[in-house]
PDB file of C-alpha atoms in Angstrom:
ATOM      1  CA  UNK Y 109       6.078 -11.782  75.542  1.00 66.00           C
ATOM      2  CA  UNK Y 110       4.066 -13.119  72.869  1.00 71.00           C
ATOM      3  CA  UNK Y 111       2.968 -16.853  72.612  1.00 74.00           C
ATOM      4  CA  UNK Y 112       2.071 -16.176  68.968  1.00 79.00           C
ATOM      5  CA  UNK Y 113       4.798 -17.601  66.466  1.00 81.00           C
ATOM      6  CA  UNK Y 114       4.129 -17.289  62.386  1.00 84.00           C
ATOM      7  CA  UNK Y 115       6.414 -19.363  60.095  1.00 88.00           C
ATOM      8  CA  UNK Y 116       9.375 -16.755  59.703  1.00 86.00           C
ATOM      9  CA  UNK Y 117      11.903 -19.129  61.964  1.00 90.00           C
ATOM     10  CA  UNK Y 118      14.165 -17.396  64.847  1.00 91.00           C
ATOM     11  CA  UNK Y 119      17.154 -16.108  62.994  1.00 93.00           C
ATOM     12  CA  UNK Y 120      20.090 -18.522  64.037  1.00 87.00           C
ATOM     13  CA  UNK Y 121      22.875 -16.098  62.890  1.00 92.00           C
ATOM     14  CA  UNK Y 122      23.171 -12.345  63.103  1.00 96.00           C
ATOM     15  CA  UNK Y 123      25.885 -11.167  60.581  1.00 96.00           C
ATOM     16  CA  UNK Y 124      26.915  -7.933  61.704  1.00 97.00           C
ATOM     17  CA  UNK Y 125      27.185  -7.896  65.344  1.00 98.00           C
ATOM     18  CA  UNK Y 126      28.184 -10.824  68.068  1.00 97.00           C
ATOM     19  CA  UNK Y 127      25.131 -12.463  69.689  1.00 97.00           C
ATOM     20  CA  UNK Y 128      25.455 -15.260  72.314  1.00 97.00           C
ATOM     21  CA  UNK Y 129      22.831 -16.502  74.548  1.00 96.00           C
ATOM     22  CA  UNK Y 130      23.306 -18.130  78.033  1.00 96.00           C
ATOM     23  CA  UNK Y 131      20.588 -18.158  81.291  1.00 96.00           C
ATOM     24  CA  UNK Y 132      18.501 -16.046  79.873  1.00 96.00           C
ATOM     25  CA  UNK Y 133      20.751 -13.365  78.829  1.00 98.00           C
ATOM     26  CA  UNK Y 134      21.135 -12.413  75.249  1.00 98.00           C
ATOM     27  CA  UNK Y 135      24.247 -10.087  74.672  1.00 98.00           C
ATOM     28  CA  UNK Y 136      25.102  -7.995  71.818  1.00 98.00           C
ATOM     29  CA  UNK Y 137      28.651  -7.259  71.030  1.00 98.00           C
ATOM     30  CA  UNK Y 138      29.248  -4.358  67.981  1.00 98.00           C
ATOM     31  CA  UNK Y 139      32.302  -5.932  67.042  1.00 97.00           C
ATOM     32  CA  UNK Y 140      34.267  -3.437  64.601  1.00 97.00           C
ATOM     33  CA  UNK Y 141      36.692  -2.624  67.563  1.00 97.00           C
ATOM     34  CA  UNK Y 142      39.385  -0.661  64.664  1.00 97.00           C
ATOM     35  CA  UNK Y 143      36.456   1.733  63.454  1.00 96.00           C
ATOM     36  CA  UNK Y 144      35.462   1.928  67.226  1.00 97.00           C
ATOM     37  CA  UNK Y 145      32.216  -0.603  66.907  1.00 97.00           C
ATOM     38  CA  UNK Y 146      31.147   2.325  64.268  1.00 97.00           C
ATOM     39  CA  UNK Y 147      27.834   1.528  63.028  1.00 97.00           C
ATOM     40  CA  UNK Y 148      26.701   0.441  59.381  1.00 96.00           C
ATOM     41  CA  UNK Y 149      23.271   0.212  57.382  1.00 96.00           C
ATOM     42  CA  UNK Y 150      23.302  -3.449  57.994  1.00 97.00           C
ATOM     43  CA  UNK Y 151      24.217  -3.579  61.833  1.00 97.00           C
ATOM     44  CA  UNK Y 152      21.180  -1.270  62.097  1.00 97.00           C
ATOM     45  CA  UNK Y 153      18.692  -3.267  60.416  1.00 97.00           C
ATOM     46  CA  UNK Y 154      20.445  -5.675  62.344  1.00 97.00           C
ATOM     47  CA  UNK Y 155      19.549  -4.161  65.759  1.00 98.00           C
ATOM     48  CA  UNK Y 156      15.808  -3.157  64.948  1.00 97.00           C
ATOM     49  CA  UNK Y 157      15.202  -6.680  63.405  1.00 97.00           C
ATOM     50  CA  UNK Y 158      16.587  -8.297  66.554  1.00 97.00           C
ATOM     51  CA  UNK Y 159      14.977  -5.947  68.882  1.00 97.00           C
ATOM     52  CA  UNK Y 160      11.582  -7.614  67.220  1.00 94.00           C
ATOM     53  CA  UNK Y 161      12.383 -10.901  67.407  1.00 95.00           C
ATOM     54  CA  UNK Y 162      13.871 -11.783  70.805  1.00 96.00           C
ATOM     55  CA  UNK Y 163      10.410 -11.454  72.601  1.00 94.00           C
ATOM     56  CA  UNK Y 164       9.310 -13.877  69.949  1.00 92.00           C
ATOM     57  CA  UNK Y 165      12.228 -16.717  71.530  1.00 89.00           C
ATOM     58  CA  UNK Y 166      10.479 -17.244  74.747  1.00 88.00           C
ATOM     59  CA  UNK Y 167      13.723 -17.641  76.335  1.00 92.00           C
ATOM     60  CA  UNK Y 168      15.376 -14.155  76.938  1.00 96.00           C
ATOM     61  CA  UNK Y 169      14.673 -12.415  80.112  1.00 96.00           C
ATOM     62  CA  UNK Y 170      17.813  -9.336  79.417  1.00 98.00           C
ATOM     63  CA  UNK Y 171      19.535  -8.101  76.692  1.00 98.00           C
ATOM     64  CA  UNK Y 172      22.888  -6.206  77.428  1.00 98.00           C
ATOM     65  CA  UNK Y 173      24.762  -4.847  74.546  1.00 98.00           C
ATOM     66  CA  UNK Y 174      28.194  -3.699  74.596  1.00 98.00           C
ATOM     67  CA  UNK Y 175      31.332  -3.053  72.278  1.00 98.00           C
ATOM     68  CA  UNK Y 176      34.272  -4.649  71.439  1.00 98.00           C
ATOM     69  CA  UNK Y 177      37.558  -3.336  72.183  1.00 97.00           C
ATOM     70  CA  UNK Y 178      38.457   0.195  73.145  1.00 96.00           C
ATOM     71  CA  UNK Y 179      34.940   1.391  73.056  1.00 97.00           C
ATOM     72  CA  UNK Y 180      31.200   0.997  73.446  1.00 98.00           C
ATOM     73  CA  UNK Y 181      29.861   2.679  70.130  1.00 98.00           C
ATOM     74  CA  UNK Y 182      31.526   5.459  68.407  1.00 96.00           C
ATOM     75  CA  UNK Y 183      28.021   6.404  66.135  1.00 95.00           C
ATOM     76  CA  UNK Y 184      27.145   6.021  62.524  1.00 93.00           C
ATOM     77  CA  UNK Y 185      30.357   5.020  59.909  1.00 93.00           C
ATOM     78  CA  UNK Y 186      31.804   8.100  58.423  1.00 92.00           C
ATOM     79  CA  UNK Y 187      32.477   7.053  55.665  1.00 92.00           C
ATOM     80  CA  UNK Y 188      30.256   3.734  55.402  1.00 92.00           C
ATOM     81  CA  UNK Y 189      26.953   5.975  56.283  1.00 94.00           C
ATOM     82  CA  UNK Y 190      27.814   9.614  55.792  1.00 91.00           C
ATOM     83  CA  UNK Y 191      30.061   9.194  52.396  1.00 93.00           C
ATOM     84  CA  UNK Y 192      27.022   7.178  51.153  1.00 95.00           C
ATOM     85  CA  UNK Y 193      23.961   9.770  52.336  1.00 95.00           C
ATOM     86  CA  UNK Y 194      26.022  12.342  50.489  1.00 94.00           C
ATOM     87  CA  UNK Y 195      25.253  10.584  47.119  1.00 95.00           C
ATOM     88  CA  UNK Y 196      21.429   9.417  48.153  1.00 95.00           C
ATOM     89  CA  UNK Y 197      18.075  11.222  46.846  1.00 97.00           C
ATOM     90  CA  UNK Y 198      15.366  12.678  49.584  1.00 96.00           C
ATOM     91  CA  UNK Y 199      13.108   9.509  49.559  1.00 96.00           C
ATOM     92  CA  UNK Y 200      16.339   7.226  50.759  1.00 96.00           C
ATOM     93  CA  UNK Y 201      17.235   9.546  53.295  1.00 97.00           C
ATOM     94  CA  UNK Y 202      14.256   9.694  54.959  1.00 97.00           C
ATOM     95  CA  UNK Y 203      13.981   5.410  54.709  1.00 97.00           C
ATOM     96  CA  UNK Y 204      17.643   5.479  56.503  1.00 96.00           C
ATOM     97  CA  UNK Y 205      16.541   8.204  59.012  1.00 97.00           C
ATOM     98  CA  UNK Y 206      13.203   6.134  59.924  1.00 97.00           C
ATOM     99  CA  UNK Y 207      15.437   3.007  60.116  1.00 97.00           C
ATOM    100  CA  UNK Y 208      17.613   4.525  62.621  1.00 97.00           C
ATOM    101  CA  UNK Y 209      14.262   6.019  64.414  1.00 97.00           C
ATOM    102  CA  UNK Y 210      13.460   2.395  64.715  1.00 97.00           C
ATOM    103  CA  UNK Y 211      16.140   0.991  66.444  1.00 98.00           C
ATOM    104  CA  UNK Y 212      15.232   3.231  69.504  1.00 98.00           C
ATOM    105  CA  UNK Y 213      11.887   3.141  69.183  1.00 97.00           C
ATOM    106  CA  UNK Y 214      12.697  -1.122  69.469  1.00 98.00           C
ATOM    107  CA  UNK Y 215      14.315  -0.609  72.636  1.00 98.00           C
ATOM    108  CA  UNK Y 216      12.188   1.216  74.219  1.00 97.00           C
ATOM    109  CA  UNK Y 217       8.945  -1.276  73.366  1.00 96.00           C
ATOM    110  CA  UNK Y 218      11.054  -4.705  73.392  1.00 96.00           C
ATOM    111  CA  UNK Y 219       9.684  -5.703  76.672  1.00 96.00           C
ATOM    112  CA  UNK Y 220      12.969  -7.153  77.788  1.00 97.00           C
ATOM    113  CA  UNK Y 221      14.889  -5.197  80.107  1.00 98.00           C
ATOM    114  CA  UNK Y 222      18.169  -3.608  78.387  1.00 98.00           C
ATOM    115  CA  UNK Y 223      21.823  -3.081  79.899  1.00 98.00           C
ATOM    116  CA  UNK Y 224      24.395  -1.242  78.242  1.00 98.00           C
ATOM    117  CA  UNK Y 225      27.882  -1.554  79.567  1.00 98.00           C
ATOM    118  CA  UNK Y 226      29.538   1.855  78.543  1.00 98.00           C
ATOM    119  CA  UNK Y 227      33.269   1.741  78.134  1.00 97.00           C
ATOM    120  CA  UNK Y 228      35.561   3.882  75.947  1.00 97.00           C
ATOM    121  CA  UNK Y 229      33.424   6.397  73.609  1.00 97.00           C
ATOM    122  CA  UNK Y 230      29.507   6.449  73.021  1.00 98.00           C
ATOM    123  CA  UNK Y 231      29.218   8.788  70.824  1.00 97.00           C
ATOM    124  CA  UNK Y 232      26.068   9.818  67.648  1.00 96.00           C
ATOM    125  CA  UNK Y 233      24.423   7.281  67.505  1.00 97.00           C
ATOM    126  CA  UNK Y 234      25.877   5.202  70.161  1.00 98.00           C
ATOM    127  CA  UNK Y 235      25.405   8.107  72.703  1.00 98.00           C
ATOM    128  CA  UNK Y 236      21.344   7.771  71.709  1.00 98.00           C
ATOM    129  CA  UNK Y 237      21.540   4.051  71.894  1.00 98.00           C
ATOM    130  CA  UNK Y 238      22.600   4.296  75.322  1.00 98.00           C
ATOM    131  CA  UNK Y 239      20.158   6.719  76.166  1.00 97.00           C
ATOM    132  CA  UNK Y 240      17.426   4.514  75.113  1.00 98.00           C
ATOM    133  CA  UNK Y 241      18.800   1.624  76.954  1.00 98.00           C
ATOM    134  CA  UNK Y 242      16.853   0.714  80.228  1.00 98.00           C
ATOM    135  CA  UNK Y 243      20.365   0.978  82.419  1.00 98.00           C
ATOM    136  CA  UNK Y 244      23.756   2.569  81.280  1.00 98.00           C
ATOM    137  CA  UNK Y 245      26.351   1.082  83.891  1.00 98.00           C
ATOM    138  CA  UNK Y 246      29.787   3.071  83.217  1.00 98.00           C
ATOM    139  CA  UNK Y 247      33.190   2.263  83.547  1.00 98.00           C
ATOM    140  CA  UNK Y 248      35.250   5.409  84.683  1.00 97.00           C
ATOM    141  CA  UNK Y 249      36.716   5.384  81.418  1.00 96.00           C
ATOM    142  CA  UNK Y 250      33.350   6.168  79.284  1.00 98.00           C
ATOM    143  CA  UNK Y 251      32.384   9.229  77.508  1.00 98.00           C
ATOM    144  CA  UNK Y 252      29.271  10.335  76.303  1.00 97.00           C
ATOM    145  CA  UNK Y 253      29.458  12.651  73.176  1.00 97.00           C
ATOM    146  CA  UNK Y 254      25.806  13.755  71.079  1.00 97.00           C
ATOM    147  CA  UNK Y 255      27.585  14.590  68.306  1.00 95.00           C
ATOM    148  CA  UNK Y 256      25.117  15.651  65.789  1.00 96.00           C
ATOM    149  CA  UNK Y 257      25.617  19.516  65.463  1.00 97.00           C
ATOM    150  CA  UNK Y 258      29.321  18.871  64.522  1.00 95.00           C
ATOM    151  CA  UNK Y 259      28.688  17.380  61.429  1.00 93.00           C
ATOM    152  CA  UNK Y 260      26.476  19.870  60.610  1.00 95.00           C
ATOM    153  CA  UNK Y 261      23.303  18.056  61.292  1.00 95.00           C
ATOM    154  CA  UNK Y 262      20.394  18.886  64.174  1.00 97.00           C
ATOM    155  CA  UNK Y 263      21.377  17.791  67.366  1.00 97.00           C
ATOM    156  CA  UNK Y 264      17.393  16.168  67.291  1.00 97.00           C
ATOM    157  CA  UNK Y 265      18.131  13.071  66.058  1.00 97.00           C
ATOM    158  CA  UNK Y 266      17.399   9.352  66.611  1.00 97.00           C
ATOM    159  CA  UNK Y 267      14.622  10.562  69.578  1.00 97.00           C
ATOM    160  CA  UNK Y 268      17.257  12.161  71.423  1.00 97.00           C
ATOM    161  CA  UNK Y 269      15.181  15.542  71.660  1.00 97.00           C
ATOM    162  CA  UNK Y 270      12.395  13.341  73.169  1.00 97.00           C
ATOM    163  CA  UNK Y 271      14.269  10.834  75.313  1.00 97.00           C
ATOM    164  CA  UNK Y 272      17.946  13.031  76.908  1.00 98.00           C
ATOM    165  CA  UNK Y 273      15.810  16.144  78.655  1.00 97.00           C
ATOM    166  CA  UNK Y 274      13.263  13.646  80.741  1.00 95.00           C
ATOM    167  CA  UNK Y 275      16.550  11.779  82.197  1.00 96.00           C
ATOM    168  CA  UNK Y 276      18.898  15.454  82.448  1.00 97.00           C
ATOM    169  CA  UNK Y 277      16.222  18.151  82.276  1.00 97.00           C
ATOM    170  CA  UNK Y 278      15.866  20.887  79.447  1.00 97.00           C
ATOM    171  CA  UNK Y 279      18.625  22.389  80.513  1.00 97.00           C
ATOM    172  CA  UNK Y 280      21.592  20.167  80.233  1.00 97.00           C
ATOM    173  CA  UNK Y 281      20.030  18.308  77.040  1.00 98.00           C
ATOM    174  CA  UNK Y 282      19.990  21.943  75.916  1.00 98.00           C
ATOM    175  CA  UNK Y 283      23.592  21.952  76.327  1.00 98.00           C
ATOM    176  CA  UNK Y 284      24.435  18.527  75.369  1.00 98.00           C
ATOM    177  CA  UNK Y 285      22.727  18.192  72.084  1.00 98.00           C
ATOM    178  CA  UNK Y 286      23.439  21.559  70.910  1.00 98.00           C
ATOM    179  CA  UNK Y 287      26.971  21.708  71.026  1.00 98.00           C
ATOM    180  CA  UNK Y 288      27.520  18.563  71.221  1.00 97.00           C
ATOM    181  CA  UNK Y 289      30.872  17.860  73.757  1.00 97.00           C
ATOM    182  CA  UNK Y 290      32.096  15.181  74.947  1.00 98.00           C
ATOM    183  CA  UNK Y 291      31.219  14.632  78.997  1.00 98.00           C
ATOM    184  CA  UNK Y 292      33.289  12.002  80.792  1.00 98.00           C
ATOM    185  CA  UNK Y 293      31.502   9.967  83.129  1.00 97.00           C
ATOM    186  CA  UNK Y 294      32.107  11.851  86.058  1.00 97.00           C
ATOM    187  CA  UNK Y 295      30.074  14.482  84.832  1.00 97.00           C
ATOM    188  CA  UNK Y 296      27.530  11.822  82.946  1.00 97.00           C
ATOM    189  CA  UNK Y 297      26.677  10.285  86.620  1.00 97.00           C
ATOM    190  CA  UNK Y 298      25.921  13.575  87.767  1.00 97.00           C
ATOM    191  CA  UNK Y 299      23.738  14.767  85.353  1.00 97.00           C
ATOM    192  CA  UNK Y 300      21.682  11.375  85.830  1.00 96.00           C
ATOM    193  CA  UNK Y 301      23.105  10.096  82.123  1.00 97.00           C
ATOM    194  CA  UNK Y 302      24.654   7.052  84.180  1.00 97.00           C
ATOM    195  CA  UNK Y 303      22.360   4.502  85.865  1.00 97.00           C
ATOM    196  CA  UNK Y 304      25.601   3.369  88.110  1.00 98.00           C
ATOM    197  CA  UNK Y 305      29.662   4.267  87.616  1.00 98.00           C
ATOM    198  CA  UNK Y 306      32.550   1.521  88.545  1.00 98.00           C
ATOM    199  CA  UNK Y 307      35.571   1.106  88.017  1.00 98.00           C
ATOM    200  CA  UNK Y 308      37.063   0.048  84.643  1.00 97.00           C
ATOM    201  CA  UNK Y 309      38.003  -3.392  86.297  1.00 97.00           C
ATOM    202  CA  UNK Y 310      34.535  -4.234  87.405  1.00 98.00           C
ATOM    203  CA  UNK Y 311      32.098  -3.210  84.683  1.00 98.00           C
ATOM    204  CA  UNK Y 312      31.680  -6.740  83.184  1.00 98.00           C
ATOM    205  CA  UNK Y 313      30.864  -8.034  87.108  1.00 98.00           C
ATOM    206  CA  UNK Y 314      28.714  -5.428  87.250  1.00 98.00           C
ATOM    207  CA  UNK Y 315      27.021  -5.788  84.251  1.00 98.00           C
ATOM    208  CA  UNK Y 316      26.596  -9.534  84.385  1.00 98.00           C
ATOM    209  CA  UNK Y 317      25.456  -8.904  87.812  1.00 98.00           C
ATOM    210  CA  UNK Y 318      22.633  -6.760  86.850  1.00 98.00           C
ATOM    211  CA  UNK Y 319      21.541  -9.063  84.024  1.00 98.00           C
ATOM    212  CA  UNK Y 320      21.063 -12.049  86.428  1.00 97.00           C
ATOM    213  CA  UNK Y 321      19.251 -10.118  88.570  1.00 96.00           C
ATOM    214  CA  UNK Y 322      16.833  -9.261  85.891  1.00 97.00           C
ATOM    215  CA  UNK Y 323      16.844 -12.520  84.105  1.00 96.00           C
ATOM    216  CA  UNK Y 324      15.930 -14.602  87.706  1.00 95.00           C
ATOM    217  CA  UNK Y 325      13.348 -11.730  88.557  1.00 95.00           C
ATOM    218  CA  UNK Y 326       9.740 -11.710  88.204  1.00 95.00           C
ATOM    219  CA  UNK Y 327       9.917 -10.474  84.566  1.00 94.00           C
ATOM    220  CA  UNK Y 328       6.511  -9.419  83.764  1.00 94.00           C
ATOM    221  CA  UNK Y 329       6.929  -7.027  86.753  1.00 96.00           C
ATOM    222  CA  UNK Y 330       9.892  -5.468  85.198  1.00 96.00           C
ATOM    223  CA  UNK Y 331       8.449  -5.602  81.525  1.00 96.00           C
ATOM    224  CA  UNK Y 332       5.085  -3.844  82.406  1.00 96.00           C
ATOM    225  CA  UNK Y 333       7.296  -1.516  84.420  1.00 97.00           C
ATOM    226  CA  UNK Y 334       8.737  -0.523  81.308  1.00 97.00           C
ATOM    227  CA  UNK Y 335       5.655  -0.489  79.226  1.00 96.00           C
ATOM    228  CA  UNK Y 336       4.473   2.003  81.556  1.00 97.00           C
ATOM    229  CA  UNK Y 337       7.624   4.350  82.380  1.00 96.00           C
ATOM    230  CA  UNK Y 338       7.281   4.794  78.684  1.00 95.00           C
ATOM    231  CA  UNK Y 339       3.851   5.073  77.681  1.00 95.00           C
ATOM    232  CA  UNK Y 340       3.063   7.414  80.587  1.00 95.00           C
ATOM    233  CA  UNK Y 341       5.661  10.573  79.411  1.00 92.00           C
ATOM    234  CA  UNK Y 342       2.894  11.571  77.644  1.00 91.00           C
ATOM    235  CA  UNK Y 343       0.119  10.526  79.221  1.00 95.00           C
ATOM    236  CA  UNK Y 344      -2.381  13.253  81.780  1.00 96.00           C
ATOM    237  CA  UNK Y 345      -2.068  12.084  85.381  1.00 96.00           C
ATOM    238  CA  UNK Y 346      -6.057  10.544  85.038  1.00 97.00           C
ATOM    239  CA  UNK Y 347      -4.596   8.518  82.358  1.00 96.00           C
ATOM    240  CA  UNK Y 348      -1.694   7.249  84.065  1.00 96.00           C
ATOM    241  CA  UNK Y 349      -3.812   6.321  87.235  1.00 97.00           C
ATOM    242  CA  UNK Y 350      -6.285   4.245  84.736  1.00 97.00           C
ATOM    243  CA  UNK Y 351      -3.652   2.400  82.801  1.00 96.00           C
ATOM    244  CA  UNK Y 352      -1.516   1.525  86.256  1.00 96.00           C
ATOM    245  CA  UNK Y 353      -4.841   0.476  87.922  1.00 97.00           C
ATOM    246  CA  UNK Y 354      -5.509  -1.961  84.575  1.00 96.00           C
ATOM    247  CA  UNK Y 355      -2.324  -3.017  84.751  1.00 96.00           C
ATOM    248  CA  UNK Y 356      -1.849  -4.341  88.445  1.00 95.00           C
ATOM    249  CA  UNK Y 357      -5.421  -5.798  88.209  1.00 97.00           C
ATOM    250  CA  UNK Y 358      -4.441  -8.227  85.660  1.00 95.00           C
ATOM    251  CA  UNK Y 359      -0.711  -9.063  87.437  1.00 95.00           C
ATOM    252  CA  UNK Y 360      -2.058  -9.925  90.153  1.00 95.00           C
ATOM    253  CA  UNK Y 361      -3.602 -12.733  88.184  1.00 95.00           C
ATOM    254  CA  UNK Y 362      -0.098 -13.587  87.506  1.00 94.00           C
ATOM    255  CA  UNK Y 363       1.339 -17.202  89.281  1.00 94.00           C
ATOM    256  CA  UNK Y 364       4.548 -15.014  90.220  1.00 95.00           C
ATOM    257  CA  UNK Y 365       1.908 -12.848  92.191  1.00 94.00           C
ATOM    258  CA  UNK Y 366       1.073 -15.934  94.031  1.00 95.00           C
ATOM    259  CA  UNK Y 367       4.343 -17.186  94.357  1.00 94.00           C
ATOM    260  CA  UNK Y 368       5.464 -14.270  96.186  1.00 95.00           C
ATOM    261  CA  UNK Y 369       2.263 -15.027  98.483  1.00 96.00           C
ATOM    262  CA  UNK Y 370       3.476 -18.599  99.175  1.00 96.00           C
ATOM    263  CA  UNK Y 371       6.990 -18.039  99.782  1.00 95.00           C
ATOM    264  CA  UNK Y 372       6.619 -15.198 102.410  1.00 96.00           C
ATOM    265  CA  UNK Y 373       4.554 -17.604 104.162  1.00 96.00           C
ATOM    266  CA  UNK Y 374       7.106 -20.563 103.657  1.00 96.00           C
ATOM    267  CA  UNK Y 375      10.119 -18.021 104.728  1.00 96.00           C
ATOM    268  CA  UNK Y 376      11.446 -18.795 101.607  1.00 95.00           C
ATOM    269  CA  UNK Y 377      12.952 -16.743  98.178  1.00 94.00           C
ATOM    270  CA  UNK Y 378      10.366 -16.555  94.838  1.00 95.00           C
ATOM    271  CA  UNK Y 379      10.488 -18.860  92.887  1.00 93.00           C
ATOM    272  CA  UNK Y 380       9.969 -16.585  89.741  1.00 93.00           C
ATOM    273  CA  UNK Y 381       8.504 -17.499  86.317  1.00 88.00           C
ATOM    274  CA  UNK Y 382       7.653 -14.851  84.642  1.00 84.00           C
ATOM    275  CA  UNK Y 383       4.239 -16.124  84.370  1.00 85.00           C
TER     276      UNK Y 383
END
């Protein structure tokens, strides 16, 4: 994360989702639980903005977001977003489309570690936010739905193309984004959608078990572990090799590096830092 600050202060209030903070562990909450957490303009300049700043705090080490109520995410407001499009000229479009673009390419280059905790319906947008997620830990209740083609709009959308066959293969992504069912999470675990399945009772243990493990873990392990799981989907094996080769040379530089050193020999558990 960087050290660098400018004068634009850390925002103390996000207005349209829940945020709290606690050991290290920022959660989001999309709190609209009677449209089913759907999403609006704001909540997704919301998101991307947020997804900027939280390396910038120095004090998050995993980000879990979740939904309020009966669901995790139930995609873009019908009415709020696709009532509103209807009336908008090409230029505004293609800002809104970019925005939402964004969000996952945020996630997916916020160096923090991200958890979603699926309940209920993910579905649009909320299927891709998932998907972009670092872990998706279901309850036996979730459902994943890409719901694109059924509101007459490509099934390609928000990176989904890009991001859904390198976790299910061609094949199933194929399936899922073109015609666009709903899959309970059964059938998400098994096509590798779901990074673990529990019950409904035990998704928020779960969950905040996860999150402590990443927010007391040696952090710049997991976030260069990121950086690399997605820079390398594109990358020729010779590049991969080069950039993994750079990267451990300068971790092992790292004091958590030589913390691990001294507590093996002490018989002891890291003490990790993220430094």
């Amino acid at each position: 994360m960087s050290p660098f600050r400018g004068s634009v202060p850390i925002t103390a209030e996000w207005e349209h989702f829940g945020f709290e903070h606690a050991d290290g562990v920022a959660t989001v909450t999309f709190d609209r639980p009677d449209k089913l957490n759907a999403l609006t303009f704001e909540a997704y300049a919301d998101l991307r903005d947020l997804l900027t700043e939280l390396p910038q705090r120095g004090d998050t080490r995993a980000l879990v977001l979740r939904g309020e109520g009966r669901a995790f995410c139930s995609g873009g407001d019908v009415n709020e977003i696709i009532g509103e499009t209807l009336k908008m000229d090409a230029d505004r479009l293609l800002e809104f489309t970019k925005m939402t673009g964004a969000v996952i390419k945020a996630m997916r280059e916020c160096p923090i570690p991200i958890i979603v905790a699926l309940h209920g319906m993910a579905a649009g947008a909320g299927s891709v936010i998932a998907l972009a997620a670092d872990f998706r830990i279901a309850s036996r209740s979730a459902k994943f739905a890409f719901l694109f083609t059924k509101v007459g709009l490509s099934g390609a959308d928000m990176g989904s193309a890009y991001l859904l066959p390198r976790l299910v293969g061609l094949g199933r992504a194929t399936q899922l984004l073109m015609l666009g069912d709903t899959i309970d999470a059964a059938k998400a675990e098994r096509y590798g959608l779901v990074s673990e399945l529990v019950e409904d009772d035990e998704l928020d243990d779960a969950v905040a078990a996860l999150a402590r493990r990443l927010a007391t873990g040696p952090f710049q392990g997991y976030a260069q572990t990121k950086e690399l799981l997605t820079r390398e989907l594109d990358m020729s094996l010779s590049g991969a090799l080069e950039l993994e080769a750079v990267t451990q040379a300068l971790l092992m530089k790292t004091a958590d590096y030589a913390e691990f050193h001294a507590a093996f020999n002490a018989k002891r558990p890291p003490n990790w830092q993220g430094r």
